[in-house]
PDB file of C-alpha atoms in Angstrom:
ATOM      1  CA  MET A   1      16.465-104.374  95.529  1.00  0.00           C
ATOM      2  CA  SER A   2      18.022-101.653  92.857  1.00  0.00           C
ATOM      3  CA  ASP A   3      19.900 -98.125  93.707  1.00  0.00           C
ATOM      4  CA  SER A   4      16.945 -96.598  90.633  1.00  0.00           C
ATOM      5  CA  GLU A   5      13.785 -98.031  92.522  1.00  0.00           C
ATOM      6  CA  GLU A   6      12.782 -95.745  95.088  1.00  0.00           C
ATOM      7  CA  ASP A   7      12.188 -96.594  98.332  1.00  0.00           C
ATOM      8  CA  TYR A   8       8.548 -96.229  99.007  1.00  0.00           C
ATOM      9  CA  MET A   9       9.879 -95.459 102.756  1.00  0.00           C
ATOM     10  CA  SER A  10      11.788 -92.061 101.856  1.00  0.00           C
ATOM     11  CA  MET A  11       8.645 -91.416  99.970  1.00  0.00           C
ATOM     12  CA  ILE A  12       8.320 -87.439 100.523  1.00  0.00           C
ATOM     13  CA  ILE A  13       4.426 -86.977 101.304  1.00  0.00           C
ATOM     14  CA  PRO A  14       3.348 -82.944 100.740  1.00  0.00           C
ATOM     15  CA  ASP A  15       1.166 -81.935 104.192  1.00  0.00           C
ATOM     16  CA  ALA A  16      -2.393 -82.029 103.963  1.00  0.00           C
ATOM     17  CA  PRO A  17      -3.797 -78.648 103.442  1.00  0.00           C
ATOM     18  CA  ALA A  18      -5.146 -77.189 106.582  1.00  0.00           C
ATOM     19  CA  SER A  19      -8.801 -77.226 106.529  1.00  0.00           C
ATOM     20  CA  LYS A  20     -10.529 -74.178 107.850  1.00  0.00           C
ATOM     21  CA  PRO A  21     -11.528 -73.907 111.256  1.00  0.00           C
ATOM     22  CA  PRO A  22     -15.269 -73.700 111.836  1.00  0.00           C
ATOM     23  CA  PRO A  23     -16.461 -69.864 112.916  1.00  0.00           C
ATOM     24  CA  THR A  24     -16.965 -69.083 116.604  1.00  0.00           C
ATOM     25  CA  SER A  25     -20.192 -67.834 117.731  1.00  0.00           C
ATOM     26  CA  LEU A  26     -18.772 -64.714 118.038  1.00  0.00           C
ATOM     27  CA  GLN A  27     -17.819 -64.376 114.238  1.00  0.00           C
ATOM     28  CA  ARG A  28     -21.134 -65.695 113.549  1.00  0.00           C
ATOM     29  CA  ARG A  29     -23.044 -63.668 114.955  1.00  0.00           C
ATOM     30  CA  LYS A  30     -21.229 -60.573 113.751  1.00  0.00           C
ATOM     31  CA  GLU A  31     -22.121 -62.372 110.012  1.00  0.00           C
ATOM     32  CA  GLN A  32     -25.568 -62.515 110.840  1.00  0.00           C
ATOM     33  CA  GLN A  33     -25.384 -58.839 112.060  1.00  0.00           C
ATOM     34  CA  ARG A  34     -23.790 -57.811 108.607  1.00  0.00           C
ATOM     35  CA  GLN A  35     -26.559 -59.455 106.436  1.00  0.00           C
ATOM     36  CA  SER A  36     -29.353 -57.887 108.475  1.00  0.00           C
ATOM     37  CA  GLU A  37     -27.995 -54.667 108.260  1.00  0.00           C
ATOM     38  CA  LEU A  38     -27.817 -55.107 104.359  1.00  0.00           C
ATOM     39  CA  ARG A  39     -31.179 -56.442 103.981  1.00  0.00           C
ATOM     40  CA  ALA A  40     -32.455 -53.533 106.604  1.00  0.00           C
ATOM     41  CA  ARG A  41     -30.195 -50.189 104.147  1.00  0.00           C
ATOM     42  CA  GLN A  42     -32.552 -48.122 102.425  1.00  0.00           C
ATOM     43  CA  LYS A  43     -30.899 -47.558  98.816  1.00  0.00           C
ATOM     44  CA  SER A  44     -30.240 -43.984  98.331  1.00  0.00           C
ATOM     45  CA  LYS A  45     -31.605 -41.929  95.531  1.00  0.00           C
ATOM     46  CA  ALA A  46     -28.429 -42.458  93.231  1.00  0.00           C
ATOM     47  CA  GLU A  47     -28.826 -46.181  93.956  1.00  0.00           C
ATOM     48  CA  ARG A  48     -32.506 -46.332  93.079  1.00  0.00           C
ATOM     49  CA  ALA A  49     -32.690 -44.212  90.324  1.00  0.00           C
ATOM     50  CA  ALA A  50     -29.522 -45.828  88.652  1.00  0.00           C
ATOM     51  CA  GLU A  51     -31.217 -49.312  89.315  1.00  0.00           C
ATOM     52  CA  ASP A  52     -34.560 -47.810  87.493  1.00  0.00           C
ATOM     53  CA  GLU A  53     -32.384 -46.548  84.595  1.00  0.00           C
ATOM     54  CA  ALA A  54     -31.083 -49.943  84.419  1.00  0.00           C
ATOM     55  CA  ARG A  55     -34.596 -51.763  84.160  1.00  0.00           C
ATOM     56  CA  ARG A  56     -35.528 -48.984  81.538  1.00  0.00           C
ATOM     57  CA  ASP A  57     -32.489 -49.330  79.599  1.00  0.00           C
ATOM     58  CA  ALA A  58     -32.999 -53.309  79.692  1.00  0.00           C
ATOM     59  CA  ALA A  59     -36.984 -52.614  78.674  1.00  0.00           C
ATOM     60  CA  LEU A  60     -36.654 -50.459  75.569  1.00  0.00           C
ATOM     61  CA  GLN A  61     -33.866 -52.765  74.283  1.00  0.00           C
ATOM     62  CA  THR A  62     -36.545 -55.791  74.420  1.00  0.00           C
ATOM     63  CA  SER A  63     -38.881 -56.040  71.898  1.00  0.00           C
ATOM     64  CA  ILE A  64     -42.536 -56.877  72.808  1.00  0.00           C
ATOM     65  CA  LEU A  65     -42.456 -59.211  69.522  1.00  0.00           C
ATOM     66  CA  ASP A  66     -39.725 -61.193  71.063  1.00  0.00           C
ATOM     67  CA  ALA A  67     -41.085 -61.548  74.585  1.00  0.00           C
ATOM     68  CA  PRO A  68     -42.516 -64.864  75.695  1.00  0.00           C
ATOM     69  CA  ALA A  69     -45.597 -63.374  76.638  1.00  0.00           C
ATOM     70  CA  HIS A  70     -46.498 -61.562  73.061  1.00  0.00           C
ATOM     71  CA  GLN A  71     -48.907 -63.866  71.991  1.00  0.00           C
ATOM     72  CA  THR A  72     -50.987 -62.546  74.791  1.00  0.00           C
ATOM     73  CA  SER A  73     -50.683 -58.931  73.957  1.00  0.00           C
ATOM     74  CA  LYS A  74     -53.878 -57.192  73.414  1.00  0.00           C
ATOM     75  CA  GLY A  75     -52.045 -54.251  71.090  1.00  0.00           C
ATOM     76  CA  LEU A  76     -50.277 -56.717  68.818  1.00  0.00           C
ATOM     77  CA  ALA A  77     -53.621 -58.851  68.417  1.00  0.00           C
ATOM     78  CA  MET A  78     -55.175 -55.671  67.146  1.00  0.00           C
ATOM     79  CA  MET A  79     -52.835 -54.790  65.219  1.00  0.00           C
ATOM     80  CA  ALA A  80     -52.622 -58.431  63.967  1.00  0.00           C
ATOM     81  CA  ARG A  81     -56.441 -57.673  62.593  1.00  0.00           C
ATOM     82  CA  MET A  82     -55.650 -54.634  61.043  1.00  0.00           C
ATOM     83  CA  GLY A  83     -52.890 -56.431  58.939  1.00  0.00           C
ATOM     84  CA  PHE A  84     -49.752 -56.019  60.852  1.00  0.00           C
ATOM     85  CA  ARG A  85     -47.002 -59.035  60.899  1.00  0.00           C
ATOM     86  CA  PRO A  86     -44.361 -58.837  62.960  1.00  0.00           C
ATOM     87  CA  GLY A  87     -41.009 -57.731  60.854  1.00  0.00           C
ATOM     88  CA  GLY A  88     -43.242 -55.430  58.685  1.00  0.00           C
ATOM     89  CA  ALA A  89     -43.811 -52.101  58.009  1.00  0.00           C
ATOM     90  CA  LEU A  90     -46.715 -49.846  59.835  1.00  0.00           C
ATOM     91  CA  GLY A  91     -49.499 -48.598  56.952  1.00  0.00           C
ATOM     92  CA  ALA A  92     -50.056 -49.472  53.464  1.00  0.00           C
ATOM     93  CA  ARG A  93     -47.947 -52.351  51.378  1.00  0.00           C
ATOM     94  CA  GLY A  94     -45.683 -51.234  49.019  1.00  0.00           C
ATOM     95  CA  ASN A  95     -44.287 -47.789  50.841  1.00  0.00           C
ATOM     96  CA  ASP A  96     -40.814 -47.374  51.276  1.00  0.00           C
ATOM     97  CA  GLY A  97     -41.230 -44.973  53.891  1.00  0.00           C
ATOM     98  CA  ALA A  98     -43.385 -46.711  56.779  1.00  0.00           C
ATOM     99  CA  ALA A  99     -41.948 -46.688  59.771  1.00  0.00           C
ATOM    100  CA  ARG A 100     -40.033 -49.678  61.102  1.00  0.00           C
ATOM    101  CA  GLU A 101     -39.186 -49.242  63.939  1.00  0.00           C
ATOM    102  CA  PRO A 102     -40.892 -47.780  67.406  1.00  0.00           C
ATOM    103  CA  ILE A 103     -40.679 -43.894  67.456  1.00  0.00           C
ATOM    104  CA  ALA A 104     -37.759 -43.689  69.875  1.00  0.00           C
ATOM    105  CA  ILE A 105     -38.248 -42.287  73.537  1.00  0.00           C
ATOM    106  CA  ALA A 106     -36.162 -39.531  74.474  1.00  0.00           C
ATOM    107  CA  VAL A 107     -36.009 -39.442  78.800  1.00  0.00           C
ATOM    108  CA  LYS A 108     -35.715 -36.094  79.832  1.00  0.00           C
ATOM    109  CA  GLU A 109     -33.250 -35.001  83.064  1.00  0.00           C
ATOM    110  CA  ASP A 110     -33.958 -31.974  83.374  1.00  0.00           C
ATOM    111  CA  ARG A 111     -36.646 -29.628  84.587  1.00  0.00           C
ATOM    112  CA  GLY A 112     -37.035 -27.786  80.996  1.00  0.00           C
ATOM    113  CA  GLY A 113     -40.895 -27.537  79.364  1.00  0.00           C
ATOM    114  CA  ILE A 114     -42.247 -29.785  76.375  1.00  0.00           C
ATOM    115  CA  GLY A 115     -40.646 -27.849  73.476  1.00  0.00           C
ATOM    116  CA  MET A 116     -37.887 -26.184  76.048  1.00  0.00           C
ATOM    117  CA  GLU A 117     -35.147 -28.007  73.734  1.00  0.00           C
ATOM    118  CA  SER A 118     -36.263 -26.871  70.391  1.00  0.00           C
ATOM    119  CA  GLU A 119     -37.180 -23.435  71.758  1.00  0.00           C
ATOM    120  CA  LYS A 120     -33.738 -22.964  72.454  1.00  0.00           C
ATOM    121  CA  ARG A 121     -32.275 -24.091  69.294  1.00  0.00           C
ATOM    122  CA  ARG A 122     -34.536 -22.036  67.852  1.00  0.00           C
ATOM    123  CA  ARG A 123     -33.213 -19.158  69.648  1.00  0.00           C
ATOM    124  CA  ALA A 124     -29.697 -20.014  69.315  1.00  0.00           C
ATOM    125  CA  ARG A 125     -30.361 -20.209  65.207  1.00  0.00           C
ATOM    126  CA  GLU A 126     -31.724 -16.953  65.410  1.00  0.00           C
ATOM    127  CA  ALA A 127     -29.231 -15.201  67.161  1.00  0.00           C
ATOM    128  CA  GLU A 128     -26.417 -16.597  64.581  1.00  0.00           C
ATOM    129  CA  GLU A 129     -28.461 -15.551  62.048  1.00  0.00           C
ATOM    130  CA  ALA A 130     -28.320 -12.354  63.264  1.00  0.00           C
ATOM    131  CA  ALA A 131     -24.898 -12.229  64.263  1.00  0.00           C
ATOM    132  CA  ALA A 132     -24.194 -12.854  60.935  1.00  0.00           C
ATOM    133  CA  ALA A 133     -26.531 -10.032  59.621  1.00  0.00           C
ATOM    134  CA  GLY A 134     -24.636  -8.091  62.037  1.00  0.00           C
ATOM    135  CA  GLU A 135     -21.472  -9.048  60.280  1.00  0.00           C
ATOM    136  CA  GLU A 136     -22.167  -8.401  57.297  1.00  0.00           C
ATOM    137  CA  ALA A 137     -23.874  -4.829  57.561  1.00  0.00           C
ATOM    138  CA  GLU A 138     -20.573  -3.611  58.769  1.00  0.00           C
ATOM    139  CA  ARG A 139     -18.628  -5.686  56.084  1.00  0.00           C
ATOM    140  CA  ARG A 140     -20.697  -3.660  53.813  1.00  0.00           C
ATOM    141  CA  LYS A 141     -20.187  -0.875  56.065  1.00  0.00           C
ATOM    142  CA  ARG A 142     -16.519  -1.179  55.626  1.00  0.00           C
ATOM    143  CA  VAL A 143     -16.548  -1.327  51.557  1.00  0.00           C
ATOM    144  CA  LYS A 144     -18.855   1.221  51.764  1.00  0.00           C
ATOM    145  CA  VAL A 145     -16.715   4.617  52.297  1.00  0.00           C
ATOM    146  CA  GLU A 146     -19.014   7.857  52.980  1.00  0.00           C
ATOM    147  CA  GLU A 147     -17.640  10.994  51.001  1.00  0.00           C
ATOM    148  CA  PRO A 148     -16.701  13.897  53.288  1.00  0.00           C
ATOM    149  CA  GLY A 149     -18.970  16.315  51.657  1.00  0.00           C
ATOM    150  CA  GLU A 150     -21.938  13.639  52.387  1.00  0.00           C
ATOM    151  CA  TYR A 151     -20.707  12.830  55.619  1.00  0.00           C
ATOM    152  CA  ARG A 152     -21.159  17.039  56.387  1.00  0.00           C
ATOM    153  CA  ASP A 153     -24.841  16.993  54.410  1.00  0.00           C
ATOM    154  CA  ARG A 154     -25.679  13.961  56.766  1.00  0.00           C
ATOM    155  CA  ILE A 155     -24.561  15.807  60.075  1.00  0.00           C
ATOM    156  CA  ALA A 156     -26.272  18.687  59.066  1.00  0.00           C
ATOM    157  CA  ARG A 157     -29.682  17.587  58.293  1.00  0.00           C
ATOM    158  CA  GLU A 158     -29.582  15.618  62.060  1.00  0.00           C
ATOM    159  CA  ARG A 159     -28.565  18.925  63.333  1.00  0.00           C
ATOM    160  CA  GLU A 160     -30.888  20.679  61.973  1.00  0.00           C
ATOM    161  CA  ALA A 161     -33.470  18.398  63.420  1.00  0.00           C
ATOM    162  CA  GLU A 162     -32.780  17.645  66.957  1.00  0.00           C
ATOM    163  CA  ARG A 163     -33.318  21.512  66.627  1.00  0.00           C
ATOM    164  CA  VAL A 164     -36.542  21.988  65.475  1.00  0.00           C
ATOM    165  CA  GLU A 165     -37.550  19.526  68.113  1.00  0.00           C
ATOM    166  CA  ARG A 166     -36.148  21.201  70.486  1.00  0.00           C
ATOM    167  CA  MET A 167     -38.647  24.674  69.456  1.00  0.00           C
ATOM    168  CA  VAL A 168     -41.341  22.115  68.926  1.00  0.00           C
ATOM    169  CA  ALA A 169     -41.308  21.214  72.970  1.00  0.00           C
ATOM    170  CA  SER A 170     -40.771  24.848  73.429  1.00  0.00           C
ATOM    171  CA  ALA A 171     -43.300  25.971  71.364  1.00  0.00           C
ATOM    172  CA  GLN A 172     -45.771  23.433  73.098  1.00  0.00           C
ATOM    173  CA  ARG A 173     -44.505  24.597  76.763  1.00  0.00           C
ATOM    174  CA  ILE A 174     -45.586  27.855  75.758  1.00  0.00           C
ATOM    175  CA  LEU A 175     -49.197  27.279  73.995  1.00  0.00           C
ATOM    176  CA  GLU A 176     -49.690  25.269  77.352  1.00  0.00           C
ATOM    177  CA  GLY A 177     -49.165  28.311  79.566  1.00  0.00           C
ATOM    178  CA  MET A 178     -51.217  30.391  77.297  1.00  0.00           C
ATOM    179  CA  ALA A 179     -53.926  28.049  77.403  1.00  0.00           C
ATOM    180  CA  GLU A 180     -53.935  27.600  81.265  1.00  0.00           C
ATOM    181  CA  GLU A 181     -53.602  31.631  82.071  1.00  0.00           C
ATOM    182  CA  ALA A 182     -56.800  31.138  79.855  1.00  0.00           C
ATOM    183  CA  GLU A 183     -58.513  28.822  81.511  1.00  0.00           C
ATOM    184  CA  ALA A 184     -56.984  29.186  85.441  1.00  0.00           C
ATOM    185  CA  GLU A 185     -59.199  29.143  88.277  1.00  0.00           C
ATOM    186  CA  LEU A 186     -58.273  30.220  91.786  1.00  0.00           C
ATOM    187  CA  THR A 187     -60.072  29.548  94.227  1.00  0.00           C
ATOM    188  CA  GLN A 188     -59.280  30.881  98.477  1.00  0.00           C
ATOM    189  CA  GLU A 189     -58.065  34.173  97.670  1.00  0.00           C
ATOM    190  CA  GLY A 190     -55.016  32.212  95.738  1.00  0.00           C
ATOM    191  CA  ARG A 191     -54.558  30.180  98.811  1.00  0.00           C
ATOM    192  CA  SER A 192     -55.409  26.822  97.011  1.00  0.00           C
ATOM    193  CA  ARG A 193     -55.334  26.319  93.518  1.00  0.00           C
ATOM    194  CA  ARG A 194     -56.552  23.240  91.829  1.00  0.00           C
ATOM    195  CA  ILE A 195     -55.797  21.569  88.571  1.00  0.00           C
ATOM    196  CA  LYS A 196     -59.085  19.841  87.337  1.00  0.00           C
ATOM    197  CA  ALA A 197     -58.391  16.461  86.320  1.00  0.00           C
ATOM    198  CA  ARG A 198     -59.488  15.831  82.488  1.00  0.00           C
ATOM    199  CA  PRO A 199     -59.447  13.247  79.621  1.00  0.00           C
ATOM    200  CA  LEU A 200     -56.150  14.087  77.610  1.00  0.00           C
ATOM    201  CA  LYS A 201     -58.039  14.020  74.647  1.00  0.00           C
ATOM    202  CA  ALA A 202     -60.142  16.976  75.547  1.00  0.00           C
ATOM    203  CA  VAL A 203     -56.572  19.304  75.826  1.00  0.00           C
ATOM    204  CA  ASN A 204     -55.355  20.682  71.750  1.00  0.00           C
ATOM    205  CA  VAL A 205     -53.367  17.997  69.672  1.00  0.00           C
ATOM    206  CA  LEU A 206     -50.938  20.667  69.435  1.00  0.00           C
ATOM    207  CA  TRP A 207     -49.664  20.707  72.971  1.00  0.00           C
ATOM    208  CA  ARG A 208     -51.091  17.102  74.059  1.00  0.00           C
ATOM    209  CA  GLY A 209     -47.937  14.918  73.557  1.00  0.00           C
ATOM    210  CA  LEU A 210     -46.777  17.195  76.413  1.00  0.00           C
ATOM    211  CA  ALA A 211     -49.704  17.407  78.384  1.00  0.00           C
ATOM    212  CA  ARG A 212     -49.495  12.908  78.580  1.00  0.00           C
ATOM    213  CA  GLN A 213     -45.420  12.969  78.597  1.00  0.00           C
ATOM    214  CA  ARG A 214     -46.099  15.047  81.967  1.00  0.00           C
ATOM    215  CA  GLU A 215     -49.282  12.884  83.333  1.00  0.00           C
ATOM    216  CA  GLU A 216     -46.751   9.773  82.449  1.00  0.00           C
ATOM    217  CA  LYS A 217     -43.878  10.870  84.905  1.00  0.00           C
ATOM    218  CA  GLU A 218     -46.400  12.692  87.306  1.00  0.00           C
ATOM    219  CA  ARG A 219     -47.723   9.457  87.407  1.00  0.00           C
ATOM    220  CA  ASP A 220     -44.852   7.147  87.807  1.00  0.00           C
ATOM    221  CA  ARG A 221     -43.352   9.397  90.327  1.00  0.00           C
ATOM    222  CA  ARG A 222     -46.418   8.917  92.261  1.00  0.00           C
ATOM    223  CA  MET A 223     -45.888   4.939  92.390  1.00  0.00           C
ATOM    224  CA  ARG A 224     -42.439   5.555  93.635  1.00  0.00           C
ATOM    225  CA  HIS A 225     -43.322   7.563  96.566  1.00  0.00           C
ATOM    226  CA  ASP A 226     -46.099   5.731  97.645  1.00  0.00           C
ATOM    227  CA  LEU A 227     -43.800   2.967  98.094  1.00  0.00           C
ATOM    228  CA  GLU A 228     -41.301   4.748 100.329  1.00  0.00           C
ATOM    229  CA  GLN A 229     -44.183   6.326 102.825  1.00  0.00           C
ATOM    230  CA  SER A 230     -47.714   5.688 103.840  1.00  0.00           C
ATOM    231  CA  LEU A 231     -50.701   8.047 102.319  1.00  0.00           C
ATOM    232  CA  SER A 232     -51.212  10.025 105.066  1.00  0.00           C
ATOM    233  CA  ARG A 233     -47.410  11.678 105.021  1.00  0.00           C
ATOM    234  CA  LEU A 234     -47.996  12.693 101.350  1.00  0.00           C
ATOM    235  CA  PRO A 235     -48.391  16.403 100.853  1.00  0.00           C
ATOM    236  CA  THR A 236     -51.494  16.606  99.240  1.00  0.00           C
ATOM    237  CA  TYR A 237     -52.923  14.502 102.602  1.00  0.00           C
ATOM    238  CA  GLU A 238     -56.417  16.750 103.011  1.00  0.00           C
ATOM    239  CA  ASP A 239     -57.408  15.807 106.702  1.00  0.00           C
ATOM    240  CA  GLU A 240     -60.889  16.134 107.526  1.00  0.00           C
ATOM    241  CA  ASP A 241     -60.266  17.816 110.896  1.00  0.00           C
ATOM    242  CA  GLU A 242     -57.722  19.862 109.848  1.00  0.00           C
ATOM    243  CA  ASP A 243     -58.568  24.023 109.868  1.00  0.00           C
ATOM    244  CA  GLU A 244     -56.621  26.823 108.318  1.00  0.00           C
ATOM    245  CA  ASP A 245     -54.320  27.215 110.630  1.00  0.00           C
ATOM    246  CA  ASP A 246     -53.846  23.717 110.851  1.00  0.00           C
ATOM    247  CA  LYS A 247     -52.906  23.596 106.879  1.00  0.00           C
ATOM    248  CA  ARG A 248     -50.978  26.728 107.151  1.00  0.00           C
ATOM    249  CA  ALA A 249     -48.763  25.079 109.963  1.00  0.00           C
ATOM    250  CA  LEU A 250     -48.101  21.868 108.346  1.00  0.00           C
ATOM    251  CA  GLY A 251     -47.059  24.061 104.543  1.00  0.00           C
ATOM    252  CA  LYS A 252     -50.107  23.235 103.391  1.00  0.00           C
ATOM    253  CA  GLY A 253     -51.758  26.987 102.622  1.00  0.00           C
ATOM    254  CA  LYS A 254     -50.949  26.933  99.253  1.00  0.00           C
ATOM    255  CA  THR A 255     -50.777  23.308  97.519  1.00  0.00           C
ATOM    256  CA  THR A 256     -51.156  22.106  94.013  1.00  0.00           C
ATOM    257  CA  VAL A 257     -53.105  19.007  94.104  1.00  0.00           C
ATOM    258  CA  TYR A 258     -52.659  17.271  90.986  1.00  0.00           C
ATOM    259  CA  GLU A 259     -54.993  14.315  89.479  1.00  0.00           C
ATOM    260  CA  VAL A 260     -54.007  12.311  87.012  1.00  0.00           C
ATOM    261  CA  ALA A 261     -56.462  11.660  83.488  1.00  0.00           C
ATOM    262  CA  ASP A 262     -58.337   8.744  83.270  1.00  0.00           C
ATOM    263  CA  ASP A 263     -57.771   7.738  80.343  1.00  0.00           C
ATOM    264  CA  LEU A 264     -53.885   8.252  80.304  1.00  0.00           C
ATOM    265  CA  ASP A 265     -53.836   4.219  79.229  1.00  0.00           C
ATOM    266  CA  GLU A 266     -55.823   4.739  76.097  1.00  0.00           C
ATOM    267  CA  GLU A 267     -55.132   4.959  72.548  1.00  0.00           C
ATOM    268  CA  ASP A 268     -55.184   8.537  70.728  1.00  0.00           C
ATOM    269  CA  PRO A 269     -55.136   7.664  67.025  1.00  0.00           C
ATOM    270  CA  GLU A 270     -55.487  11.913  66.779  1.00  0.00           C
ATOM    271  CA  LEU A 271     -51.990  12.304  68.576  1.00  0.00           C
ATOM    272  CA  ASP A 272     -50.272   9.525  67.007  1.00  0.00           C
ATOM    273  CA  GLU A 273     -50.965  11.225  63.340  1.00  0.00           C
ATOM    274  CA  PHE A 274     -49.836  14.140  64.728  1.00  0.00           C
ATOM    275  CA  LYS A 275     -46.621  12.757  65.998  1.00  0.00           C
ATOM    276  CA  ILE A 276     -46.097  11.167  62.259  1.00  0.00           C
ATOM    277  CA  LEU A 277     -45.738  14.394  61.288  1.00  0.00           C
ATOM    278  CA  GLU A 278     -42.210  16.274  59.885  1.00  0.00           C
ATOM    279  CA  PRO A 279     -41.185  18.536  62.924  1.00  0.00           C
ATOM    280  CA  PRO A 280     -41.197  21.696  60.404  1.00  0.00           C
ATOM    281  CA  GLU A 281     -45.044  21.200  60.277  1.00  0.00           C
ATOM    282  CA  ARG A 282     -45.458  20.446  63.564  1.00  0.00           C
ATOM    283  CA  LEU A 283     -43.559  23.636  64.259  1.00  0.00           C
ATOM    284  CA  LYS A 284     -45.228  25.575  61.543  1.00  0.00           C
ATOM    285  CA  ARG A 285     -49.107  24.644  63.147  1.00  0.00           C
ATOM    286  CA  LEU A 286     -48.121  25.410  66.289  1.00  0.00           C
ATOM    287  CA  VAL A 287     -46.614  28.949  65.379  1.00  0.00           C
ATOM    288  CA  ALA A 288     -49.653  29.154  63.613  1.00  0.00           C
ATOM    289  CA  TYR A 289     -51.925  28.794  66.552  1.00  0.00           C
ATOM    290  CA  MET A 290     -50.067  30.676  68.591  1.00  0.00           C
ATOM    291  CA  ARG A 291     -50.727  33.881  66.002  1.00  0.00           C
ATOM    292  CA  ASP A 292     -54.157  33.160  65.444  1.00  0.00           C
ATOM    293  CA  GLU A 293     -55.814  32.922  69.014  1.00  0.00           C
ATOM    294  CA  PHE A 294     -52.960  34.308  70.961  1.00  0.00           C
ATOM    295  CA  HIS A 295     -51.664  37.315  68.937  1.00  0.00           C
ATOM    296  CA  TYR A 296     -48.200  35.698  70.119  1.00  0.00           C
ATOM    297  CA  CYS A 297     -45.205  35.605  67.666  1.00  0.00           C
ATOM    298  CA  PHE A 298     -42.886  32.300  68.648  1.00  0.00           C
ATOM    299  CA  TRP A 299     -40.053  34.447  66.692  1.00  0.00           C
ATOM    300  CA  CYS A 300     -40.049  38.051  68.391  1.00  0.00           C
ATOM    301  CA  LYS A 301     -40.964  36.372  71.006  1.00  0.00           C
ATOM    302  CA  PHE A 302     -43.126  38.625  71.988  1.00  0.00           C
ATOM    303  CA  ARG A 303     -47.620  39.032  72.328  1.00  0.00           C
ATOM    304  CA  TYR A 304     -48.904  41.794  70.828  1.00  0.00           C
ATOM    305  CA  PRO A 305     -51.863  43.359  71.594  1.00  0.00           C
ATOM    306  CA  ASP A 306     -53.967  42.706  68.344  1.00  0.00           C
ATOM    307  CA  GLU A 307     -54.613  40.245  66.144  1.00  0.00           C
ATOM    308  CA  THR A 308     -53.081  42.753  63.232  1.00  0.00           C
ATOM    309  CA  MET A 309     -49.674  42.155  64.684  1.00  0.00           C
ATOM    310  CA  ASP A 310     -48.317  45.525  63.407  1.00  0.00           C
ATOM    311  CA  GLY A 311     -43.771  45.473  63.452  1.00  0.00           C
ATOM    312  CA  CYS A 312     -43.963  41.456  63.164  1.00  0.00           C
ATOM    313  CA  PRO A 313     -41.879  40.572  59.968  1.00  0.00           C
ATOM    314  CA  GLY A 314     -43.557  37.714  59.231  1.00  0.00           C
ATOM    315  CA  LEU A 315     -44.553  33.984  59.449  1.00  0.00           C
ATOM    316  CA  THR A 316     -41.282  32.530  59.061  1.00  0.00           C
ATOM    317  CA  GLU A 317     -37.892  32.328  60.748  1.00  0.00           C
ATOM    318  CA  GLU A 318     -36.247  33.443  57.918  1.00  0.00           C
ATOM    319  CA  ASP A 319     -38.221  36.641  57.487  1.00  0.00           C
ATOM    320  CA  HIS A 320     -37.089  37.223  61.589  1.00  0.00           C
ATOM    321  CA  ASP A 321     -33.561  37.092  60.067  1.00  0.00           C
TER     322      ASP A 321
END
């Protein structure tokens, strides 16, 4: 035997791979327990939602025309009788704008109602347009510089308008006080004065706005007061079992009971027409009514004894300068 020939007795034989030992009974029992726990474990909400989403996406990406059972679809059969062919468009033939694919389904993932997204986009668009309009207006203001003389005239007009409005409010208060003095009803030797509620439209339109404003404030005050304490603790609460001595002891000897007018929430076209008048015109009517009904001059701040009003310079403020 030559040296080049390898002796089989000297061949290196690799070791046989070690076989995996069979599992013990304890290992088999643990594996069975693990498999049982996996089958018994309920999937979490997130896992179920992920599976539902995956199934929905797969179903939306699959055309019913490609499904094996599309031949038994009643919807496809009905469309075929109306002339539809797979791969074609809906509607009359020759219409290039006809839909060739179904309308895409948009799955809502939030709690917004139907149309909420379009409403949000509309509001955002309106906000952008308003902001753009405001910026344009500011730009125009910067471009148009007001002359010093125009500025002084504008400020003078605004201050004069404010002054006349204050005089209108003052004249209304004076007239209302005179009217109340003429119509006042004193009972029980002056111990109780009751202002009877009457419709606001029965008040003269010249000072009706002042009365309405006061009634609204009184109603709001009462509502706030009723939330803080019970009605039985109000100062105007009337107890039938209390006699005059009890009322005097509780500070109820001289009380004023107000009742809110029934027509406070009704529309008043006559008052609206009076309010839209310019302040000088409203003041003119108030001053004229004072002179005619009560012989009182708003500019003199004096009530004359008769209608001749001797000593009054005139009707206007300029006459009293």
